[in-house]
Amino acid sequence: MTRKKKIYKKKGKIIKDLTRNIFRILNEDSSKFYNYKQIASKMGISDTDGKTQILKKLAELTASQKIKEIDRGKYQINEDRKYHIGTLDVTSNGNAYFISDDFENDIFVPSVNLGKALHDDTVRVYVYKKRRSNKLEADVVEIIDRAKTEFVGVLQMNKNFGFVVPDSTKMYADIFISQNKLNNAQDGDKVVARITDWPENSKNPFGKITEVLGKPGDHNTEIHSILLEYGLPYEFPKEVEEDAKKLSLEITEDEIAKRRDMRSDLTFTIDPKDAKDFDDALSFTKLENGNYEIGIHIADVSHYVQPKTILDDEAYDRATSVYLVDRVVPMLPEMLSNGACSLRPNEEKLTFSAVFEMNDKAQIINKWFGRTVTYSDKRFAYEEAQAIIENKNNIVPADVSLTGEEYIVDDAIVEATLKLDELAKKMRKKRMKSGAISFDRVEVKFNLDEEANPTGVFFKESKDANKLIEEFMLLANKKVAEFIGFSKGKATKNTFVYRVHDEPNIEKLASLQNIIGKFGYKINTESKETTSQSLNQLLADVHGKGEANMVETLAIRSMSKAEYTTQNIGHYGLAFDYYSHFTSPIRRYPDVMTHRLLQHYLDGGKSPKAEVYEERCKHSSKMEELASKAERDSIKYMQVKYMQDHKDQEFEGVVSGVTEWGIYVEISSNKCEGMVRIRDIKDDYYIYDEQQYAIVGQSTKNLIQLGDNVVVKVKKTDLERKHLDFDLISH
């Protein structure tokens, strides 16, 4: 007679995720109760040692009242305790905050209550009131879903094992790596480590090294580290590149016959000087009735990227292109993004277009949507278009020419550019009057040498040429969304991809008012209209001032986050009831979905199920947020790299943040931000004053407050952590 094979055999082995699995079993049906044998059976454990571990853990959970023993040896989830599901936001000091729709405010989670949960994990917590302070705190009782298991860090070797010290300040535990899991990594290498296990009795998770990136401080190593920290790829798999090469890029007469032929219309692109892909173009025709036909032509990515293909799967997984300081990580392979789908000058292209008949008042008389074939007559950089607008003649100055040589622009293009600028300004004026909020933020850009070292910093500001393109792209996005979502005076039930932006949070606005009040500014939150008007006034008032970047950042943080969804609630920041993303399918997957759905409805198709698109919208929103974080990290990295060469220089700056451990200072001339630690300020002993957003000297009563002008000098640069430490010279 053969013995039954045991699933769990090894005596003395610690059971993985024991607490988590007990909670999972008890939560399957909170009205049921289980004894230790039933729990062991559900976990596939049949040996004595494993059952002993379960008994011990059940006793421990009962003692802490996380579960209850309703009868001798029968256990049930303790529903007397209020459990909540949400996500964790771990801070750099190892504590965390629990975020859930069940609470208006985030709940503090001390590090001892984390239960091995990590940043962004979905968790179940018990919320309780702290005895002395009566403040709410949370205790993690179950990790429902790990947000990530791979971390970028530096390997520190001991004799027969190592630890990977994660780059992220939100990862509070180093990862233990045994000798046989090193994957040829050497001491000091920057690596990617995957958590494979986290034993109950271990302070550190166990892992293995999946990739060796290089040495810390090396430029490519650091850029790849930034991408991998957020789970973003930096190259395409071979099969995706090969799939792209198989595509037929020929524009056949049969394909042209299916489309509106607009090749004879005057068409041009306006993009950044260093742009490689051009996914939008404008056409302009003056009509006999005195009106204007304006086409917004968008690369027809959906013609080449078909559903249920390797290319489409990869584009969906990425969901967005990532724009780092020194490179673009595209959503589509280069032969599509910079080739077939790029609306390059003097080439015929397949496009998806929104065409409007417009009068001199910028009112829309007629509209048309559909697939087209176009021919771009000219490619402009923003600087060239701006020169036309400012000079109002047909000569573009040599210093803004793409070629560096002076040349004459066709009279028709000059006329079209000036008329489009005039109409764009009228549309913008109407939009602002309707309650749109104008965040014209200055972008920090770097001059880089051939090795991608920063040689200088400059600021990119939105001018008339940028706003011209912006207004017509907004128009196309808005009208496409209205076309699908609004018919015969009421909302339709057609499934569609909307870009929505909720109204600002009242508490965040109140917090913003507290801060800006110290600078003599105020916002009026009586109504939706007064809020947007006063926010615009605030942004206009601070423009060009030392505190501008700080106030603009705080104002943006008071806003809700824009996101993709099938549930339309309008776009508060743009003051649009209907808004979608239609104009950038080369770099955004939601635009590809928009094109497909629009064509589906133009062909008379019925509304597809919203659930599938809602899931894709959530994924796209998440990937957009990760890409945004990576982009910010790359800017911080380059700022630290830039400041390494300016250690002996004093800089004027503005106090941009105040915390209990120091003040953040933003340098006015280059927007680099660093910290002056309280312990490094030697003229007094300073204590944090939360009410005044300040630190206060205990002897002198000196106040260093948010928004104060100070002079600083670089004390320390940390490229790996992307962090600057300053010494305070004067305040």
XYZ file of C-alpha atoms in Angstrom:
731
model
C 0.000 0.000 0.000
C 1.527 3.324 -1.112
C 1.476 6.296 1.201
C -0.374 9.425 0.112
C 1.981 12.134 -1.076
C 1.969 15.101 1.255
C 1.855 18.572 -0.240
C 3.646 19.961 2.813
C 6.347 17.607 4.056
C 9.441 19.317 5.364
C 9.521 19.460 9.156
C 10.690 22.763 10.564
C 9.936 24.733 7.411
C 8.201 28.069 8.000
C 4.854 28.278 6.214
C 4.803 31.130 3.713
C 2.182 33.889 4.112
C 0.492 32.071 6.984
C -1.378 35.099 8.391
C -2.469 36.156 4.924
C -3.791 32.676 4.082
C -5.694 32.319 7.366
C -7.415 35.661 6.710
C -8.148 34.653 3.120
C -9.866 31.441 4.310
C -11.842 33.135 7.101
C -12.875 35.977 4.779
C -14.293 33.618 2.130
C -17.464 33.521 4.230
C -17.347 35.629 7.386
C -20.426 33.829 8.801
C -18.655 30.439 8.820
C -16.194 29.149 11.413
C -13.272 26.746 10.968
C -11.103 24.597 13.204
C -7.365 24.300 12.685
C -7.724 20.994 10.771
C -10.097 22.547 8.231
C -7.772 25.517 7.759
C -4.806 23.169 7.336
C -6.737 21.124 4.771
C -7.631 24.249 2.749
C -3.941 25.207 2.754
C -2.818 21.739 1.656
C -0.950 21.111 4.928
C -1.147 17.647 6.488
C 1.922 17.160 8.698
C 2.090 17.719 12.458
C 4.661 20.535 12.339
C 2.583 22.547 9.858
C -0.576 22.118 11.950
C 1.313 23.229 15.051
C 2.315 26.448 13.280
C -1.329 27.058 12.341
C -2.510 26.468 15.928
C 0.131 28.863 17.247
C -0.806 31.555 14.698
C -4.549 31.152 15.456
C -3.849 31.675 19.159
C -1.759 34.774 18.365
C -4.480 36.284 16.126
C -7.142 35.520 18.742
C -5.090 37.182 21.499
C -4.794 40.343 19.393
C -8.566 40.131 18.667
C -7.999 40.048 14.904
C -10.045 36.824 14.838
C -12.290 35.287 17.496
C -12.750 31.799 18.929
C -16.532 31.412 18.968
C -16.440 27.902 20.413
C -13.617 25.716 21.608
C -11.209 25.396 18.675
C -13.572 27.093 16.184
C -12.400 30.356 14.656
C -14.136 33.151 12.773
C -13.189 36.578 11.415
C -13.786 39.213 14.113
C -16.398 41.473 12.541
C -16.745 43.444 15.775
C -13.540 45.061 14.672
C -14.023 47.355 11.724
C -11.924 46.168 8.797
C -11.337 48.297 5.730
C -9.701 47.704 2.361
C -7.456 50.286 0.712
C -3.873 51.045 -0.308
C -0.746 52.059 1.579
C 1.342 55.165 1.055
C 4.664 54.440 2.767
C 6.756 57.427 3.854
C 10.550 57.711 3.808
C 10.722 57.213 7.605
C 9.132 53.755 7.400
C 5.645 54.661 8.612
C 2.687 54.761 6.239
C -0.786 56.125 5.572
C -3.818 54.013 4.739
C -5.888 55.421 1.853
C -9.475 54.279 1.426
C -12.786 55.617 0.130
C -14.184 54.720 3.577
C -12.396 57.724 5.108
C -12.122 61.392 4.151
C -8.586 61.614 5.518
C -5.695 59.165 5.277
C -5.121 57.038 8.397
C -1.677 56.852 10.001
C -0.042 53.403 10.114
C 3.007 53.175 12.413
C 5.832 51.006 11.082
C 5.199 48.304 13.719
C 1.681 47.828 12.290
C 2.699 47.352 8.648
C 2.783 43.554 8.808
C 5.272 43.360 5.907
C 3.010 45.416 3.644
C 4.814 47.681 1.164
C 4.092 50.924 -0.641
C 0.968 50.849 -2.851
C -0.045 47.355 -1.664
C -3.772 46.695 -1.396
C -4.395 45.768 2.240
C -7.063 45.028 4.812
C -6.639 47.014 8.021
C -8.196 47.367 11.437
C -8.769 51.023 12.357
C -8.754 52.064 16.006
C -8.527 55.188 18.158
C -5.260 55.783 19.958
C -5.957 55.978 23.687
C -4.206 59.216 24.630
C -4.582 61.347 21.510
C -7.911 59.853 20.332
C -6.457 59.983 16.799
C -7.208 57.186 14.330
C -4.513 54.644 13.517
C -4.539 51.497 11.393
C -3.091 48.023 11.757
C -2.515 45.920 8.622
C -4.058 42.478 9.109
C -3.884 41.182 5.549
C -1.991 41.930 2.335
C -4.559 41.390 -0.396
C -2.378 42.293 -3.368
C 1.291 43.224 -3.734
C 1.728 46.317 -5.924
C 5.197 45.211 -7.004
C 7.793 42.578 -6.207
C 10.761 43.932 -8.193
C 12.978 46.708 -6.845
C 16.006 48.573 -8.135
C 18.905 48.954 -5.714
C 22.598 48.494 -4.990
C 24.033 45.106 -3.997
C 26.072 45.104 -0.797
C 27.948 41.813 -0.356
C 28.957 40.050 2.830
C 31.033 36.873 2.696
C 28.422 34.362 1.479
C 25.337 36.496 0.884
C 24.279 40.014 0.066
C 21.595 42.601 0.571
C 20.058 44.791 -2.112
C 19.540 48.271 -0.691
C 16.582 49.708 -2.656
C 16.861 53.139 -4.299
C 13.311 54.016 -3.360
C 12.945 55.705 0.019
C 9.480 54.127 0.219
C 10.960 50.618 0.377
C 11.914 50.267 4.051
C 13.463 46.770 3.988
C 16.670 45.600 2.298
C 16.318 42.390 0.281
C 18.369 39.358 1.372
C 20.121 37.580 -1.525
C 21.721 34.160 -1.004
C 24.909 33.171 -2.840
C 23.065 31.082 -5.439
C 20.628 33.906 -6.324
C 23.233 36.565 -7.250
C 23.011 36.056 -11.040
C 26.722 37.021 -11.391
C 26.181 40.425 -9.759
C 29.177 41.937 -7.994
C 29.424 44.028 -4.840
C 28.362 47.604 -5.587
C 26.396 46.788 -8.758
C 23.051 48.420 -9.380
C 20.584 45.573 -9.896
C 16.938 44.582 -10.134
C 15.908 42.229 -7.303
C 12.665 40.265 -7.134
C 11.143 39.320 -3.773
C 10.538 35.565 -3.782
C 9.646 34.978 -0.125
C 9.221 36.801 3.160
C 9.310 34.331 6.049
C 7.179 35.138 9.101
C 10.189 35.298 11.394
C 12.407 37.381 9.092
C 12.888 41.148 9.224
C 13.984 41.143 5.568
C 12.363 39.693 2.465
C 14.316 37.063 0.497
C 14.920 37.607 -3.185
C 16.922 36.924 -6.297
C 18.673 39.250 -8.728
C 16.942 39.249 -12.108
C 19.044 41.875 -13.899
C 22.407 43.601 -13.464
C 22.112 47.221 -14.660
C 25.676 48.475 -14.194
C 27.568 50.659 -11.770
C 25.817 53.425 -9.790
C 26.429 56.900 -11.214
C 26.765 55.669 -14.797
C 24.279 57.687 -16.864
C 22.531 54.836 -18.705
C 22.469 52.727 -15.545
C 20.668 55.499 -13.658
C 18.168 56.225 -16.461
C 17.346 52.517 -16.841
C 17.018 52.314 -13.049
C 14.415 55.083 -13.082
C 12.361 53.265 -15.715
C 12.607 49.866 -14.033
C 11.742 51.329 -10.615
C 8.281 52.042 -12.045
C 8.072 48.829 -14.073
C 8.542 50.690 -17.364
C 10.451 49.017 -20.233
C 13.406 50.661 -21.985
C 13.487 48.498 -25.101
C 11.061 46.506 -27.253
C 11.021 42.699 -27.249
C 12.386 41.249 -30.515
C 9.047 39.750 -31.491
C 7.389 43.199 -31.309
C 10.059 44.772 -33.531
C 9.741 41.868 -35.977
C 5.934 42.173 -35.993
C 6.245 45.882 -36.840
C 8.607 45.094 -39.747
C 5.984 42.802 -41.303
C 3.472 45.664 -41.671
C 2.676 46.900 -45.150
C 3.385 50.644 -45.203
C 2.260 51.177 -48.793
C -0.622 53.608 -49.251
C -2.612 51.906 -51.987
C -5.191 53.407 -54.343
C -7.763 51.041 -52.812
C -7.040 52.468 -49.330
C -7.208 56.064 -50.610
C -10.584 55.307 -52.223
C -12.000 54.433 -48.756
C -10.990 57.817 -47.354
C -11.612 61.522 -47.812
C -8.740 62.771 -49.978
C -7.373 66.004 -48.483
C -3.910 65.911 -50.054
C -4.515 69.141 -51.969
C -5.420 71.135 -48.808
C -2.678 73.367 -47.399
C -1.368 71.315 -44.453
C 1.484 71.803 -41.986
C 2.758 70.645 -38.597
C 3.951 72.747 -35.651
C 5.996 70.821 -33.078
C 8.983 71.194 -30.739
C 12.298 71.773 -32.520
C 13.667 68.384 -31.419
C 10.473 66.364 -32.079
C 10.915 63.033 -33.875
C 7.253 62.076 -34.240
C 4.532 64.353 -35.601
C 1.120 62.926 -34.762
C -0.963 66.009 -35.572
C -1.213 68.471 -38.460
C -3.482 71.389 -39.334
C -4.995 72.156 -42.733
C -6.450 75.521 -43.713
C -8.731 76.466 -46.594
C -10.562 79.764 -47.101
C -14.100 79.012 -48.362
C -16.070 81.014 -50.938
C -18.626 82.029 -48.278
C -15.878 83.757 -46.269
C -15.625 81.016 -43.648
C -12.639 78.727 -43.083
C -12.317 74.962 -43.293
C -9.844 73.802 -40.659
C -8.741 70.194 -40.464
C -7.143 68.659 -37.382
C -5.388 65.617 -38.834
C -4.130 62.869 -36.567
C -1.910 59.909 -37.473
C -4.142 56.896 -38.147
C -2.331 54.535 -35.781
C -5.375 52.237 -35.587
C -4.928 51.407 -39.293
C -1.533 49.847 -38.554
C -2.029 48.630 -34.981
C -4.871 46.130 -35.124
C -6.592 44.586 -32.063
C -5.379 41.207 -30.785
C -1.903 41.525 -32.308
C 1.520 41.479 -30.628
C 1.905 45.163 -31.510
C -1.403 46.086 -29.915
C -0.697 44.054 -26.765
C 2.645 45.839 -26.331
C 1.121 49.270 -26.961
C -1.605 48.549 -24.403
C 0.897 47.270 -21.815
C 2.961 50.455 -22.176
C -0.142 52.661 -22.588
C 2.010 55.768 -23.022
C 5.347 57.041 -24.277
C 7.704 58.147 -21.508
C 9.525 61.466 -21.908
C 12.758 61.484 -19.919
C 15.276 64.314 -19.908
C 17.578 62.744 -22.479
C 15.339 60.350 -24.398
C 11.841 59.230 -25.310
C 10.759 55.671 -24.554
C 8.054 55.297 -27.218
C 4.781 53.407 -26.968
C 5.212 52.150 -30.554
C 8.341 50.862 -32.337
C 10.350 53.535 -34.153
C 9.345 52.462 -37.649
C 5.774 53.424 -36.697
C 6.255 56.300 -34.246
C 8.933 58.108 -36.275
C 8.122 56.563 -39.645
C 4.807 55.344 -41.034
C 2.610 57.227 -38.517
C 4.663 60.416 -38.333
C 3.158 63.243 -40.425
C 6.482 64.245 -41.955
C 6.665 67.016 -44.580
C 6.310 66.152 -48.276
C 4.890 62.691 -47.553
C 1.400 61.245 -48.013
C -0.021 59.863 -44.776
C -3.083 57.985 -43.587
C -4.882 60.144 -41.028
C -8.003 60.341 -38.875
C -9.448 63.825 -39.015
C -11.816 66.265 -37.386
C -12.739 68.932 -39.943
C -14.574 72.126 -38.992
C -16.123 74.983 -40.912
C -15.555 78.048 -38.766
C -16.451 81.719 -39.112
C -14.478 84.791 -38.074
C -15.948 84.658 -34.569
C -14.486 81.159 -34.094
C -17.999 79.678 -34.146
C -18.400 76.189 -35.635
C -20.810 76.080 -38.555
C -20.227 72.480 -39.652
C -18.169 69.497 -38.515
C -17.022 66.207 -40.035
C -15.130 63.217 -38.602
C -13.525 60.378 -40.500
C -10.514 58.741 -42.075
C -8.493 60.783 -44.555
C -5.300 60.840 -46.573
C -3.211 64.007 -46.233
C 0.055 65.554 -47.427
C 2.045 67.845 -45.151
C 3.469 70.830 -47.046
C 5.619 72.189 -44.261
C 7.094 71.328 -40.884
C 7.431 74.161 -38.363
C 9.127 74.322 -35.019
C 7.181 76.340 -32.427
C 9.882 79.016 -32.610
C 9.327 79.464 -36.370
C 5.552 79.697 -36.060
C 6.036 82.141 -33.181
C 8.293 84.285 -35.381
C 5.547 84.483 -38.024
C 2.973 85.492 -35.392
C 5.248 88.111 -33.844
C 6.647 89.552 -37.082
C 3.462 89.201 -39.136
C 5.498 88.911 -42.332
C 6.868 86.069 -44.394
C 10.504 86.077 -43.307
C 11.530 83.735 -40.506
C 14.644 84.959 -38.635
C 17.742 82.836 -39.110
C 18.178 82.092 -35.410
C 14.935 80.120 -35.244
C 15.302 78.270 -38.540
C 15.615 74.498 -38.371
C 18.467 74.620 -40.859
C 20.152 77.704 -39.449
C 19.617 79.517 -42.802
C 17.150 82.297 -43.583
C 14.341 81.317 -45.907
C 11.020 82.656 -47.193
C 7.768 81.082 -46.091
C 4.945 80.796 -48.596
C 2.394 83.658 -48.307
C -0.452 81.152 -47.964
C 1.182 79.523 -44.923
C 1.788 82.919 -43.308
C -1.884 83.859 -43.884
C -3.071 80.494 -42.518
C -0.846 80.727 -39.425
C -1.992 84.267 -38.600
C -5.684 83.418 -39.086
C -5.399 80.220 -37.017
C -3.669 82.228 -34.264
C -6.490 84.792 -34.347
C -9.170 82.075 -34.096
C -7.266 80.217 -31.363
C -7.147 83.373 -29.238
C -10.911 83.791 -29.586
C -11.500 80.149 -28.607
C -9.181 80.503 -25.617
C -10.961 83.665 -24.473
C -14.332 81.858 -24.597
C -12.893 78.884 -22.727
C -11.444 81.036 -19.956
C -14.751 82.937 -19.661
C -16.519 79.572 -19.217
C -14.366 78.788 -16.175
C -11.288 77.005 -17.570
C -8.170 77.196 -15.405
C -4.909 78.296 -17.011
C -1.872 76.401 -15.720
C 0.802 77.886 -17.996
C 3.684 76.385 -16.046
C 7.303 76.965 -16.914
C 9.045 73.709 -17.927
C 12.629 73.080 -16.851
C 14.808 71.908 -19.749
C 18.513 71.033 -19.960
C 21.184 71.639 -22.562
C 23.026 68.314 -22.841
C 26.407 67.460 -24.332
C 27.104 64.313 -26.368
C 27.469 62.224 -23.180
C 24.114 63.550 -21.872
C 25.812 65.700 -19.245
C 23.856 68.864 -18.412
C 25.726 71.983 -19.552
C 22.946 74.450 -18.837
C 19.356 74.948 -17.707
C 16.674 76.864 -19.563
C 12.952 77.406 -19.107
C 10.370 76.598 -21.737
C 7.308 78.806 -21.615
C 4.109 78.389 -23.599
C 3.773 81.140 -26.231
C 1.142 81.960 -28.872
C 2.341 79.234 -31.278
C 2.037 76.579 -28.532
C -1.390 77.899 -27.566
C -2.523 77.882 -31.214
C -1.883 74.127 -31.461
C -3.293 73.535 -27.979
C -6.623 75.223 -28.773
C -7.229 73.257 -31.972
C -6.271 69.974 -30.292
C -8.655 70.779 -27.423
C -11.366 71.573 -29.973
C -10.947 68.209 -31.722
C -10.911 66.305 -28.416
C -13.993 68.124 -27.168
C -16.045 67.785 -30.358
C -15.233 64.083 -30.833
C -16.419 63.426 -27.255
C -19.600 65.454 -27.824
C -20.267 63.663 -31.114
C -20.314 60.275 -29.346
C -21.560 61.238 -25.877
C -24.214 63.865 -26.613
C -27.054 63.664 -29.116
C -30.416 65.370 -29.582
C -29.973 67.503 -26.508
C -29.111 64.712 -24.051
C -26.352 62.314 -23.018
C -26.141 59.027 -24.927
C -25.366 55.625 -23.416
C -22.636 54.929 -25.955
C -19.488 53.429 -24.455
C -16.607 55.826 -24.976
C -13.216 56.775 -23.531
C -13.443 60.097 -21.715
C -10.738 62.192 -20.138
C -12.360 63.504 -16.962
C -11.319 65.916 -14.236
C -13.361 66.200 -11.040
C -13.937 69.397 -9.075
C -11.234 70.295 -6.524
C -11.384 68.966 -2.979
C -12.739 71.652 -0.612
C -10.339 70.669 2.184
C -7.349 70.902 -0.154
C -8.521 74.322 -1.323
C -8.818 75.443 2.311
C -5.268 74.230 2.923
C -4.102 76.111 -0.196
C -5.800 79.266 1.104
C -3.962 78.949 4.435
C -0.622 78.887 2.660
C -1.170 81.539 -0.012
C -2.788 83.824 2.561
C 0.685 84.314 4.029
C 1.717 85.906 0.721
C -1.332 88.169 0.575
C -3.254 86.077 -1.980
C -6.723 84.587 -1.644
C -9.181 82.355 -3.467
C -12.966 82.516 -3.393
C -14.553 79.061 -3.059
C -18.200 80.160 -2.807
C -19.084 78.511 -6.118
C -17.562 76.575 -9.014
C -17.327 79.797 -11.024
C -15.702 81.915 -8.294
C -13.236 79.108 -7.522
C -11.969 78.884 -11.112
C -11.937 82.690 -11.540
C -9.960 83.259 -8.353
C -7.540 80.405 -9.158
C -6.845 82.043 -12.525
C -6.337 85.377 -10.788
C -3.960 83.743 -8.313
C -1.913 82.160 -11.132
C -1.793 85.509 -12.976
C -0.753 87.372 -9.803
C 2.137 85.038 -8.945
C 3.432 84.734 -12.519
C 7.091 85.744 -12.703
C 7.495 86.076 -8.932
C 9.879 84.091 -6.733
C 7.091 82.061 -5.155
C 5.393 81.332 -8.528
C 6.568 77.718 -8.943
C 5.731 76.842 -5.344
C 2.235 78.399 -5.468
C 1.514 76.831 -8.878
C 2.631 73.412 -7.563
C 0.411 73.754 -4.479
C -2.528 74.884 -6.647
C -2.111 71.845 -8.912
C -1.997 69.564 -5.851
C -5.318 71.011 -4.690
C -6.872 69.840 -7.966
C -8.254 66.361 -8.549
C -6.270 64.116 -10.884
C -7.418 63.855 -14.479
C -8.041 60.256 -15.539
C -9.503 58.028 -18.232
C -12.912 56.445 -17.747
C -16.096 55.416 -19.568
C -18.124 57.317 -16.918
C -18.294 60.928 -18.072
C -18.334 63.655 -15.400
C -16.825 66.408 -17.539
C -13.465 68.153 -17.285
C -13.379 70.814 -14.562
C -9.985 72.306 -15.449
C -10.936 72.841 -19.099
C -14.573 73.746 -18.330
C -15.793 71.109 -20.845
C -18.836 68.901 -20.290
C -17.441 66.368 -22.774
C -13.780 65.704 -23.384
C -11.737 62.822 -24.775
C -8.194 62.201 -26.027
C -8.138 61.856 -29.802
C -5.058 63.784 -30.909
C -1.991 61.743 -29.836
C -2.363 58.035 -30.706
C 1.380 57.656 -31.377
C 2.088 58.266 -27.690
C -1.187 57.473 -25.839
C -3.151 54.228 -25.988
C -6.490 55.837 -24.942
C -6.355 57.832 -28.201
C -6.058 54.555 -30.128
C -9.179 53.296 -28.317
C -10.940 56.585 -29.113
C -10.137 56.210 -32.837
C -11.427 52.651 -32.901
C -14.648 53.509 -31.085
C -15.263 56.592 -33.238
C -14.870 54.549 -36.433
C -17.089 51.820 -34.953
C -19.885 54.363 -34.413
C -19.322 56.039 -37.817
C -19.843 52.565 -39.334
C -23.172 52.293 -37.477
C -21.969 49.879 -34.812
C -23.786 49.318 -31.520
C -22.344 50.312 -28.185
C -19.842 47.686 -26.907
C -19.701 46.624 -23.264
C -18.276 49.363 -21.059
C -16.532 46.981 -18.601
C -13.757 46.033 -21.032
C -12.993 49.675 -21.834
C -13.235 50.737 -18.198
C -10.537 48.207 -17.303
C -8.340 49.549 -20.108
C -8.981 53.104 -18.942
C -7.852 52.230 -15.404
C -4.685 50.619 -16.727
C -3.959 53.647 -18.946
C -4.454 56.057 -16.026
C -2.109 53.992 -13.857
C 0.601 53.814 -16.537
C 0.285 57.545 -17.172
C 0.919 58.189 -13.469
C 3.964 55.880 -13.426
C 5.367 57.555 -16.550
C 4.855 60.951 -14.946
C 6.774 59.833 -11.839
C 9.622 58.502 -13.983
C 9.747 61.789 -15.906
C 9.920 63.766 -12.637
C 12.668 61.474 -11.324
C 14.706 61.963 -14.497
C 14.463 65.739 -14.048
C 15.539 65.429 -10.385
C 18.420 63.188 -11.432
C 19.593 65.718 -14.038
C 19.232 68.599 -11.572
C 21.457 66.788 -9.069
C 23.950 66.006 -11.845
C 23.937 69.661 -12.903
C 24.476 70.895 -9.339
C 27.499 68.585 -8.879
C 29.454 71.073 -10.998
C 28.249 74.093 -8.996
C 29.230 73.149 -5.463
C 31.221 76.329 -4.804
C 28.477 78.668 -5.974
C 25.938 80.514 -3.834
C 22.338 80.593 -5.074
C 19.295 82.663 -4.249
C 16.228 80.569 -3.613
C 12.751 80.360 -2.107
C 11.646 78.160 0.798
C 9.337 75.752 -1.035
C 8.525 73.352 1.814
C 8.857 73.076 5.579
C 9.026 69.828 7.548
C 10.020 68.751 11.042
C 13.480 67.731 9.807
C 14.287 70.709 7.581
C 13.304 73.187 4.895
C 13.165 72.625 1.166
C 14.627 75.390 -0.977
C 14.030 75.906 -4.698
C 16.808 77.790 -6.486
C 15.273 80.667 -8.451
C 17.676 80.539 -11.413
C 17.301 76.838 -12.271
C 14.351 75.426 -10.222
C 16.602 72.800 -8.583
C 15.218 71.864 -5.163
C 17.160 70.616 -2.182
C 16.954 70.356 1.593
C 18.535 72.354 4.386
C 18.429 70.057 7.398
C 17.495 71.658 10.721
C 20.558 70.161 12.368
C 22.783 71.986 9.840
C 21.441 75.474 10.707
C 23.960 76.672 13.263
C 22.742 80.168 14.272
C 20.070 78.781 16.622
C 18.170 75.664 17.660
C 15.107 75.499 15.374
C 11.775 73.745 15.946
C 9.087 73.044 13.351
C 5.907 75.135 13.662
C 3.182 73.388 11.656
C 0.677 76.245 12.024
C 2.995 78.871 10.544
C 4.610 76.613 7.886
C 7.889 77.635 9.447
C 10.808 76.656 11.646
C 11.394 78.904 14.666
C 14.698 79.653 16.442
C 14.268 78.984 20.166
C 16.681 81.711 21.338
C 16.406 84.376 18.668
C 12.773 83.637 17.677
C 13.968 83.850 14.055
C 11.286 82.600 11.674
C 12.175 80.791 8.444
C 8.869 80.487 6.664
C 7.398 79.023 3.478
C 8.064 81.496 0.660
C 10.997 83.258 2.343
C 13.944 84.310 0.186
C 17.191 82.634 1.242
C 20.735 82.060 -0.033
C 22.074 78.497 -0.143
C 25.125 76.542 -1.221
C 25.358 72.875 -2.241
C 26.474 70.685 0.649
C 25.983 67.208 -0.824
C 24.704 65.661 -4.055
C 23.320 62.116 -4.111
C 22.733 60.908 -7.672
C 21.412 57.498 -6.646
C 18.748 58.964 -4.363
C 18.295 61.993 -6.642
C 18.671 64.258 -3.633
C 20.371 67.589 -2.892
C 21.468 68.830 0.510
C 22.078 72.574 0.923
C 23.840 74.691 3.510
C 21.929 77.820 4.494
C 24.141 80.873 3.906
C 21.655 83.615 4.798
C 17.953 84.137 5.429
